[in-house]
Amino acid sequence: MATRRPAPPAFVCTECGWTTAKWVGRCGECQQWGTVQEQGAQTGIHSRVSALAPTAERAARPITQITTTDAPRRTSGVGEFDRVLGGGIVPGAAILLSGEPGVGKSTLLLEVAAKAAKSGRRVLYASAEESPAQVRLRAERTGALHDELYLASETDLATILGHIDAVRPQLVIVDSVQTVASSLIDGAAGQPSQVREVAATLIRVAKERDLPIIIVGHVTKDGQVAGPRVLEHLVDVVCHFEGDRQTSLRFVRALKNRFGPTDEVGCFEMTGDGIAEVPDPSGLFLSQGATEPGTCVAISLEGRRALPVEVQALTVSSSAPNPRRVVHGLDSSRVAMVLAILERRAGIPTANLDVYVSTVGGVRFTEPAADLAIAIAVAGSIQHSSVPRTVAAVGELSLAGEVRPVTQAAQRRSEAARLGYEQVIDDRSKTLRAALADVRARSTSRRDERDIPPF
């Protein structure tokens, strides 16, 4: 079978449009010199965009003449959620809330919907994962029943838009975007093309009607938002709801926010009656008993909040060739590094000990500011000395044994002073040896002959 040869390049005159199969210096029609140019190969698709003059309202202006006004916000009724959003929900905003399965996303949004309905705003809750009876049972348990809260169980995008036209709400919640499908796109719900179309349509409705829409998104096993990455680019706010299933504490973090800061964190607690706000979580991560050897309080920074976190360490002599290193709530690699620094730079042997390090309350404390508290806790466990309740530690350790400053150091010290900590051991001690000496001067010794003798 003969192959089809591509069409030879065509040359066209820019003055009169005369065409020829080969280039010539002068146009054969208008006799103009230098006006014949090569024309691109014909594809059969003629696409041409005509210039459109903008209206007076949309005309480009110097940036110095642009006036700025704060976008009006409406409170969601949940103060911690408003904190993460930057003060409230902006009309026309598209908010994406992601989180692990069962962490409490639907419970939180049902609480937000109920509080908004009680404030006089009509809310449409479109549940594509649960039946209306299931949502009603949870609403009865959490006290989220109100006549202005409308519930629909739909998985079709067109039907959800029809509910929006019929109910005319002031807040829409879609749970979740991965379970809603559009009939205009081929494929099952949850596929990238479906997620992209559903999200784009909902966002367009939000912008056209100044209607805030909160969308629930699933996450992958790596903790990332499932679906195409464009989903996070399309929405205005991306929030992540996280927490350990073994504990009742939950955090909402803003990963993207076009209307406010992205370093705010909302704190919640799961209870039998639903989800409760924790405006001041300062005492959640501290033990309630007397101080014991092997404990030290560090000041963690969660967003803009400085929280005291107690680090506990337990050391036990071991005859195994590879002693155990069990870590919970901290970065295991940083704990291993701190143990090496303790042995090399501070002269405290840890190679023949099983070391267990954990935080209180199930909180994760993975920032470098925990290094000094880990070192003091491990050293206190080995030396049987307890750190007083009035002393906290914040600092990053270098491999040379230096105590380096951490971010927001002034805010951490201010929060420590507010909570009653009279002294903060930090980079002012310069080295780990000096920091341990400062703690030792204020510590109380508790020696037990059955344990390892102090070094």
Coordinates of C-alpha atoms in Angstrom, one line a residue:
M1 CA 0.0 0.0 0.0
A2 CA 1.4 3.4 -1.0
T3 CA 2.1 5.8 1.8
R4 CA 0.6 9.2 1.7
R5 CA 3.2 11.9 1.2
P6 CA 2.8 15.1 3.3
A7 CA 1.6 18.1 1.4
P8 CA 4.5 20.3 0.1
P9 CA 4.9 23.5 2.0
A10 CA 2.9 26.5 0.7
F11 CA 4.1 30.1 0.4
V12 CA 1.6 33.0 0.7
C13 CA 1.9 36.7 0.1
T14 CA 1.2 38.7 3.2
E15 CA -0.2 41.5 1.1
C16 CA -2.8 39.9 -1.3
G17 CA -2.9 36.3 -0.2
W18 CA -1.5 34.8 -3.4
T19 CA -0.1 31.3 -2.9
T20 CA 2.5 29.2 -4.6
A21 CA 4.2 25.8 -4.1
K22 CA 7.7 27.2 -4.1
W23 CA 9.3 30.3 -2.8
V24 CA 9.8 33.3 -5.1
G25 CA 11.2 36.7 -4.3
R26 CA 8.3 38.6 -5.9
C27 CA 4.6 38.0 -5.6
G28 CA 3.0 36.9 -8.9
E29 CA -0.2 38.8 -8.2
C30 CA 0.7 42.2 -6.7
Q31 CA 4.3 42.1 -7.9
Q32 CA 5.6 43.1 -4.4
W33 CA 9.1 42.1 -3.4
G34 CA 9.8 40.3 -0.1
T35 CA 6.1 39.7 0.8
V36 CA 6.1 35.9 0.1
Q37 CA 6.5 33.8 3.3
E38 CA 6.2 30.1 4.1
Q39 CA 2.8 29.0 5.4
G40 CA 2.4 26.4 8.1
A41 CA 1.2 22.9 7.1
Q42 CA -2.6 22.6 7.0
T43 CA -4.0 20.4 9.7
G44 CA -7.7 20.7 8.9
I45 CA -8.3 22.6 12.1
H46 CA -8.8 26.3 11.7
S47 CA -8.5 28.0 15.1
R48 CA -8.4 31.8 15.2
V49 CA -9.0 34.0 18.2
S50 CA -10.2 37.5 17.6
A51 CA -9.2 40.3 19.9
L52 CA -12.0 41.5 22.1
A53 CA -12.0 45.0 23.6
P54 CA -12.5 44.9 27.4
T55 CA -15.3 46.9 29.0
A56 CA -14.6 49.9 31.1
E57 CA -15.0 47.9 34.3
R58 CA -12.5 45.3 33.2
A59 CA -9.9 47.5 31.6
A60 CA -6.3 47.1 32.8
R61 CA -5.2 49.8 35.3
P62 CA -2.0 50.6 37.1
I63 CA -1.6 48.4 40.2
T64 CA -1.3 51.6 42.3
Q65 CA -4.9 52.5 41.4
I66 CA -6.3 49.2 42.5
T67 CA -8.3 49.5 45.7
T68 CA -8.4 46.7 48.2
T69 CA -11.2 45.8 50.6
D70 CA -11.3 42.9 53.0
A71 CA -13.6 40.1 51.8
P72 CA -16.6 39.9 54.0
R73 CA -16.5 36.8 56.2
R74 CA -19.3 34.8 57.9
T75 CA -18.5 32.8 61.0
S76 CA -19.1 29.1 60.7
G77 CA -20.1 28.9 64.3
V78 CA -17.0 26.8 65.2
G79 CA -14.3 29.1 66.4
E80 CA -11.4 26.7 65.8
F81 CA -12.5 26.1 62.2
D82 CA -12.8 29.9 61.7
R83 CA -9.3 30.3 63.1
V84 CA -7.9 28.0 60.4
L85 CA -9.9 29.7 57.6
G86 CA -8.5 33.1 58.6
G87 CA -11.6 34.5 60.5
G88 CA -14.5 32.8 58.8
I89 CA -16.0 31.6 55.5
V90 CA -15.7 34.0 52.6
P91 CA -18.7 34.1 50.2
G92 CA -17.9 32.3 47.0
A93 CA -15.0 30.4 48.5
A94 CA -14.3 26.8 47.6
I95 CA -12.9 24.9 50.6
L96 CA -11.4 21.4 50.3
L97 CA -11.2 19.4 53.6
S98 CA -9.1 16.2 53.4
G99 CA -8.3 13.6 56.0
E100 CA -7.9 9.9 56.8
P101 CA -11.0 7.7 56.7
G102 CA -12.8 7.8 60.0
V103 CA -10.9 10.7 61.4
G104 CA -14.1 12.8 61.8
K105 CA -14.4 14.9 58.7
S106 CA -18.2 14.3 58.3
T107 CA -18.7 14.9 62.0
L108 CA -16.9 18.2 61.9
L109 CA -18.8 19.4 58.8
L110 CA -22.1 18.4 60.2
E111 CA -21.3 20.5 63.3
V112 CA -20.4 23.4 61.0
A113 CA -23.6 22.9 59.0
A114 CA -25.7 22.8 62.2
K115 CA -24.1 26.0 63.7
A116 CA -24.6 27.8 60.4
A117 CA -28.2 26.8 60.3
K118 CA -28.8 27.9 63.8
S119 CA -27.4 31.3 62.9
G120 CA -30.1 31.8 60.3
R121 CA -28.4 30.6 57.1
R122 CA -29.8 27.8 55.0
V123 CA -27.4 24.9 54.5
L124 CA -27.5 22.1 52.0
Y125 CA -25.5 19.0 53.0
A126 CA -25.1 16.7 50.0
S127 CA -23.9 13.3 51.2
A128 CA -22.8 10.9 48.4
E129 CA -21.4 8.3 50.9
E130 CA -24.2 7.9 53.5
S131 CA -27.9 7.6 53.3
P132 CA -30.1 10.3 54.9
A133 CA -31.0 8.0 57.7
Q134 CA -27.4 7.5 58.6
V135 CA -26.7 11.2 58.6
R136 CA -29.8 11.8 60.7
L137 CA -28.7 9.3 63.3
R138 CA -25.3 11.1 63.7
A139 CA -27.1 14.5 63.8
E140 CA -29.3 13.3 66.7
R141 CA -26.3 12.0 68.6
T142 CA -24.3 15.3 68.1
G143 CA -27.3 17.6 68.5
A144 CA -27.1 18.9 64.9
L145 CA -30.8 19.0 64.0
H146 CA -32.3 22.2 62.6
D147 CA -35.0 23.0 60.1
E148 CA -32.6 25.2 58.0
L149 CA -30.3 22.2 57.5
Y150 CA -31.3 20.4 54.3
L151 CA -30.0 16.9 53.6
A152 CA -29.7 15.2 50.2
S153 CA -28.1 11.9 49.3
E154 CA -27.0 12.1 45.7
T155 CA -24.0 10.9 43.6
D156 CA -25.0 12.7 40.4
L157 CA -23.6 16.2 39.8
A158 CA -26.6 17.4 37.8
T159 CA -29.0 16.4 40.6
I160 CA -26.9 18.2 43.2
L161 CA -27.0 21.3 41.1
G162 CA -30.8 20.9 40.9
H163 CA -30.9 20.7 44.7
I164 CA -28.9 23.9 44.9
D165 CA -31.4 25.7 42.6
A166 CA -34.4 24.3 44.5
V167 CA -33.1 24.9 48.1
R168 CA -31.2 28.1 47.4
P169 CA -28.8 27.6 50.3
Q170 CA -26.2 30.0 51.7
L171 CA -23.7 27.2 52.4
V172 CA -23.2 23.9 50.5
I173 CA -21.3 20.9 51.8
V174 CA -20.4 18.0 49.4
D175 CA -19.2 14.8 51.0
S176 CA -17.2 13.7 49.0
V177 CA -15.9 14.9 45.6
Q178 CA -14.6 11.4 44.8
T179 CA -18.0 9.8 45.0
V180 CA -19.8 12.3 42.8
A181 CA -19.9 11.7 39.0
S182 CA -21.0 13.9 36.0
S183 CA -22.9 12.3 33.1
L184 CA -21.0 14.5 30.7
I185 CA -17.7 12.7 31.4
D186 CA -17.1 9.0 30.7
G187 CA -15.7 6.9 33.5
A188 CA -16.7 6.0 37.1
A189 CA -16.7 8.4 40.0
G190 CA -13.3 9.0 41.5
Q191 CA -11.4 8.9 38.3
P192 CA -9.2 12.0 37.6
S193 CA -11.4 13.2 34.8
Q194 CA -14.5 12.9 36.9
V195 CA -13.0 14.6 40.0
R196 CA -11.7 17.4 37.8
E197 CA -15.1 18.0 36.2
V198 CA -17.0 17.8 39.4
A199 CA -14.7 20.2 41.2
A200 CA -14.6 22.7 38.4
T201 CA -18.4 22.7 38.1
L202 CA -18.9 23.2 41.8
I203 CA -16.2 26.0 42.0
R204 CA -17.9 27.7 39.0
V205 CA -21.2 27.7 40.8
A206 CA -19.6 29.0 43.9
K207 CA -18.0 32.0 42.1
E208 CA -21.1 32.8 40.0
R209 CA -23.4 32.9 43.0
D210 CA -21.1 34.0 45.8
L211 CA -22.0 30.7 47.4
P212 CA -19.4 29.1 49.7
I213 CA -18.9 25.4 49.1
I214 CA -17.0 23.0 51.3
I215 CA -15.8 19.8 49.5
V216 CA -14.6 16.7 51.3
G217 CA -11.7 15.0 49.7
H218 CA -10.3 11.5 50.2
V219 CA -6.5 10.9 50.8
T220 CA -4.1 8.3 49.5
K221 CA -2.1 5.9 51.7
D222 CA 0.7 8.6 51.7
G223 CA -1.7 11.2 53.2
Q224 CA -2.0 13.2 50.0
V225 CA -5.3 14.4 48.5
A226 CA -6.5 11.7 46.1
G227 CA -7.2 12.6 42.5
P228 CA -5.5 15.0 40.1
R229 CA -3.2 17.7 41.6
V230 CA -5.3 20.3 39.8
L231 CA -8.0 19.8 42.4
E232 CA -5.8 21.6 45.0
H233 CA -5.0 24.4 42.5
L234 CA -8.7 25.0 41.7
V235 CA -10.0 25.5 45.2
D236 CA -9.3 28.6 47.4
V237 CA -8.6 26.8 50.7
V238 CA -7.1 23.4 51.4
C239 CA -7.4 22.1 54.9
H240 CA -6.2 18.8 56.3
F241 CA -7.9 17.0 59.2
E242 CA -5.5 14.8 61.1
G243 CA -5.3 12.8 64.3
D244 CA -4.5 9.5 65.8
R245 CA -7.3 7.1 66.0
Q246 CA -6.0 5.9 69.4
T247 CA -6.5 9.3 70.9
S248 CA -9.3 11.8 70.9
L249 CA -7.3 14.8 69.8
R250 CA -7.7 16.1 66.3
F251 CA -6.0 19.0 64.4
V252 CA -7.2 21.0 61.3
R253 CA -4.3 22.5 59.4
A254 CA -4.5 25.0 56.5
L255 CA -2.2 23.9 53.7
K256 CA -3.4 26.6 51.3
N257 CA -5.5 29.7 52.0
R258 CA -6.1 32.6 49.5
F259 CA -7.9 34.6 52.2
G260 CA -5.6 34.2 55.2
P261 CA -2.5 32.6 56.7
T262 CA -1.5 29.0 56.2
D263 CA 0.2 28.5 59.6
E264 CA -3.0 28.3 61.7
V265 CA -4.1 25.1 63.4
G266 CA -7.4 24.3 64.9
C267 CA -7.6 21.9 67.9
F268 CA -10.6 19.6 68.5
E269 CA -11.4 16.6 70.7
M270 CA -13.7 13.7 69.7
T271 CA -16.2 12.9 72.4
G272 CA -19.3 10.7 72.7
D273 CA -21.5 13.6 71.8
G274 CA -19.5 14.6 68.6
I275 CA -16.6 16.9 68.2
A276 CA -15.7 19.6 70.7
E277 CA -13.4 22.6 70.4
V278 CA -10.2 22.9 72.5
P279 CA -9.4 26.6 72.6
D280 CA -6.5 26.2 75.0
P281 CA -4.9 22.7 74.6
S282 CA -1.9 23.6 76.8
G283 CA -2.6 20.9 79.4
L284 CA -3.4 18.0 77.1
F285 CA 0.2 16.9 76.5
L286 CA 1.5 17.0 80.1
S287 CA 1.4 14.2 82.7
Q288 CA -0.6 14.9 85.8
G289 CA 1.6 13.1 88.4
A290 CA 4.8 14.1 90.1
T291 CA 7.9 14.7 88.1
E292 CA 9.9 11.5 87.5
P293 CA 13.4 11.0 86.1
G294 CA 13.4 10.8 82.3
T295 CA 10.9 13.6 81.6
C296 CA 11.3 17.0 80.1
V297 CA 8.9 19.6 78.8
A298 CA 9.5 21.2 75.4
I299 CA 7.6 24.0 73.7
S300 CA 6.1 22.9 70.4
L301 CA 4.9 25.2 67.7
E302 CA 1.6 24.2 66.0
G303 CA 1.0 26.8 63.5
R304 CA 0.9 30.0 65.5
R305 CA 0.3 28.2 68.7
A306 CA 3.0 27.4 71.2
L307 CA 2.1 24.2 73.1
P308 CA 4.0 22.5 76.0
V309 CA 4.7 18.9 75.1
E310 CA 6.2 16.5 77.7
V311 CA 8.9 14.1 76.4
Q312 CA 9.4 11.0 78.4
A313 CA 12.3 8.6 78.1
L314 CA 13.0 5.2 79.7
T315 CA 16.4 3.5 79.6
V316 CA 16.9 -0.2 80.6
S317 CA 20.2 -2.1 80.5
S318 CA 20.4 -4.6 77.7
S319 CA 22.7 -7.5 76.9
A320 CA 21.5 -7.8 73.3
P321 CA 24.0 -7.0 70.6
N322 CA 21.5 -4.5 69.1
P323 CA 19.7 -2.6 71.9
R324 CA 16.1 -1.6 71.2
R325 CA 15.1 1.9 70.2
V326 CA 11.3 2.4 70.5
V327 CA 10.0 5.9 69.6
H328 CA 6.4 7.1 69.6
G329 CA 5.3 10.7 68.6
L330 CA 8.9 11.7 67.7
D331 CA 11.1 11.4 64.7
S332 CA 13.0 8.1 65.2
S333 CA 15.9 9.3 63.1
R334 CA 16.4 12.4 65.2
V335 CA 16.2 10.4 68.4
A336 CA 19.0 8.1 67.1
M337 CA 21.0 11.2 66.3
V338 CA 20.4 12.7 69.7
L339 CA 21.6 9.4 71.4
A340 CA 24.8 9.5 69.3
I341 CA 25.4 13.1 70.3
L342 CA 24.8 12.3 74.0
E343 CA 27.4 9.6 73.9
R344 CA 30.0 11.4 71.8
R345 CA 29.7 15.0 73.0
A346 CA 28.3 14.7 76.5
G347 CA 30.0 11.4 77.6
I348 CA 26.8 9.6 78.5
P349 CA 27.0 6.0 77.2
T350 CA 23.8 4.8 75.5
A351 CA 25.1 1.9 73.4
N352 CA 24.3 -0.8 76.0
L353 CA 20.8 0.5 76.8
D354 CA 17.3 -0.1 75.5
V355 CA 15.9 3.4 75.0
Y356 CA 12.2 4.1 74.9
V357 CA 11.1 7.7 74.0
S358 CA 7.6 9.0 73.7
T359 CA 5.4 12.0 74.0
V360 CA 2.4 12.4 76.3
G361 CA -1.1 12.6 74.8
G362 CA -0.3 11.0 71.5
V363 CA 0.8 14.3 69.9
R364 CA 3.5 14.2 67.1
F365 CA 6.5 16.4 67.8
T366 CA 8.8 16.0 64.9
E367 CA 10.4 19.5 64.6
P368 CA 14.1 20.0 65.5
A369 CA 13.2 22.0 68.6
A370 CA 12.6 18.7 70.4
D371 CA 16.2 17.6 70.2
L372 CA 17.3 19.3 73.5
A373 CA 14.3 18.0 75.4
I374 CA 15.0 14.4 74.2
A375 CA 18.6 14.7 75.3
I376 CA 17.6 16.0 78.7
A377 CA 15.0 13.3 79.2
V378 CA 17.3 10.5 78.2
A379 CA 20.1 11.9 80.4
G380 CA 17.7 12.2 83.3
S381 CA 16.6 8.6 82.9
I382 CA 20.2 7.4 82.9
Q383 CA 21.3 9.6 85.8
H384 CA 18.1 9.3 87.8
S385 CA 17.5 13.0 88.1
S386 CA 14.2 14.7 87.5
V387 CA 13.6 18.1 85.9
P388 CA 11.5 20.5 88.0
R389 CA 8.1 21.5 86.7
T390 CA 9.3 25.1 86.3
V391 CA 11.9 24.2 83.7
A392 CA 11.3 23.7 79.9
A393 CA 13.8 23.0 77.1
V394 CA 13.8 24.1 73.5
G395 CA 16.7 23.7 71.1
E396 CA 18.1 22.0 68.1
L397 CA 21.3 19.9 68.5
S398 CA 24.1 19.9 65.9
L399 CA 26.4 17.0 65.4
A400 CA 29.1 19.1 67.1
G401 CA 27.1 19.2 70.3
E402 CA 26.0 22.8 69.9
V403 CA 22.5 24.0 70.9
R404 CA 21.2 25.9 67.9
P405 CA 18.3 28.4 68.0
V406 CA 14.9 27.5 66.7
T407 CA 12.2 29.4 64.9
Q408 CA 9.8 31.6 66.8
A409 CA 12.1 31.3 69.9
A410 CA 10.6 34.5 71.5
Q411 CA 7.1 33.2 71.1
R412 CA 8.0 29.9 72.7
R413 CA 9.6 31.6 75.7
S414 CA 6.6 33.9 76.1
E415 CA 4.2 30.9 76.1
A416 CA 6.4 29.1 78.6
A417 CA 6.4 32.1 80.9
R418 CA 2.6 32.3 80.6
L419 CA 2.2 28.7 81.6
G420 CA 4.5 29.1 84.7
Y421 CA 7.8 27.9 83.4
E422 CA 10.4 30.0 85.1
Q423 CA 13.4 29.0 83.0
V424 CA 13.7 27.8 79.4
I425 CA 16.9 25.9 78.6
D426 CA 17.7 26.9 75.0
D427 CA 20.5 28.1 72.7
R428 CA 21.8 30.5 75.4
S429 CA 23.5 27.4 76.9
K430 CA 25.6 27.2 73.8
T431 CA 26.5 23.5 74.1
L432 CA 24.8 20.3 75.2
R433 CA 27.2 19.8 78.1
A434 CA 26.4 23.3 79.4
A435 CA 22.6 22.7 79.0
L436 CA 22.8 19.4 80.9
A437 CA 24.8 21.2 83.6
D438 CA 22.1 23.9 83.9
V439 CA 19.4 21.3 84.2
R440 CA 21.5 19.3 86.7
A441 CA 21.8 22.3 89.0
R442 CA 18.1 22.5 89.3
S443 CA 17.3 18.7 89.2
T444 CA 16.6 16.4 92.1
S445 CA 18.4 13.1 92.3
R446 CA 16.6 9.8 92.7
R447 CA 19.0 7.0 92.8
D448 CA 17.8 3.4 93.0
E449 CA 20.4 0.7 93.6
R450 CA 18.5 -1.7 91.4
D451 CA 18.9 0.6 88.4
I452 CA 21.9 1.7 86.5
P453 CA 24.2 3.8 88.6
P454 CA 24.4 7.5 87.5
F455 CA 27.3 8.6 85.4

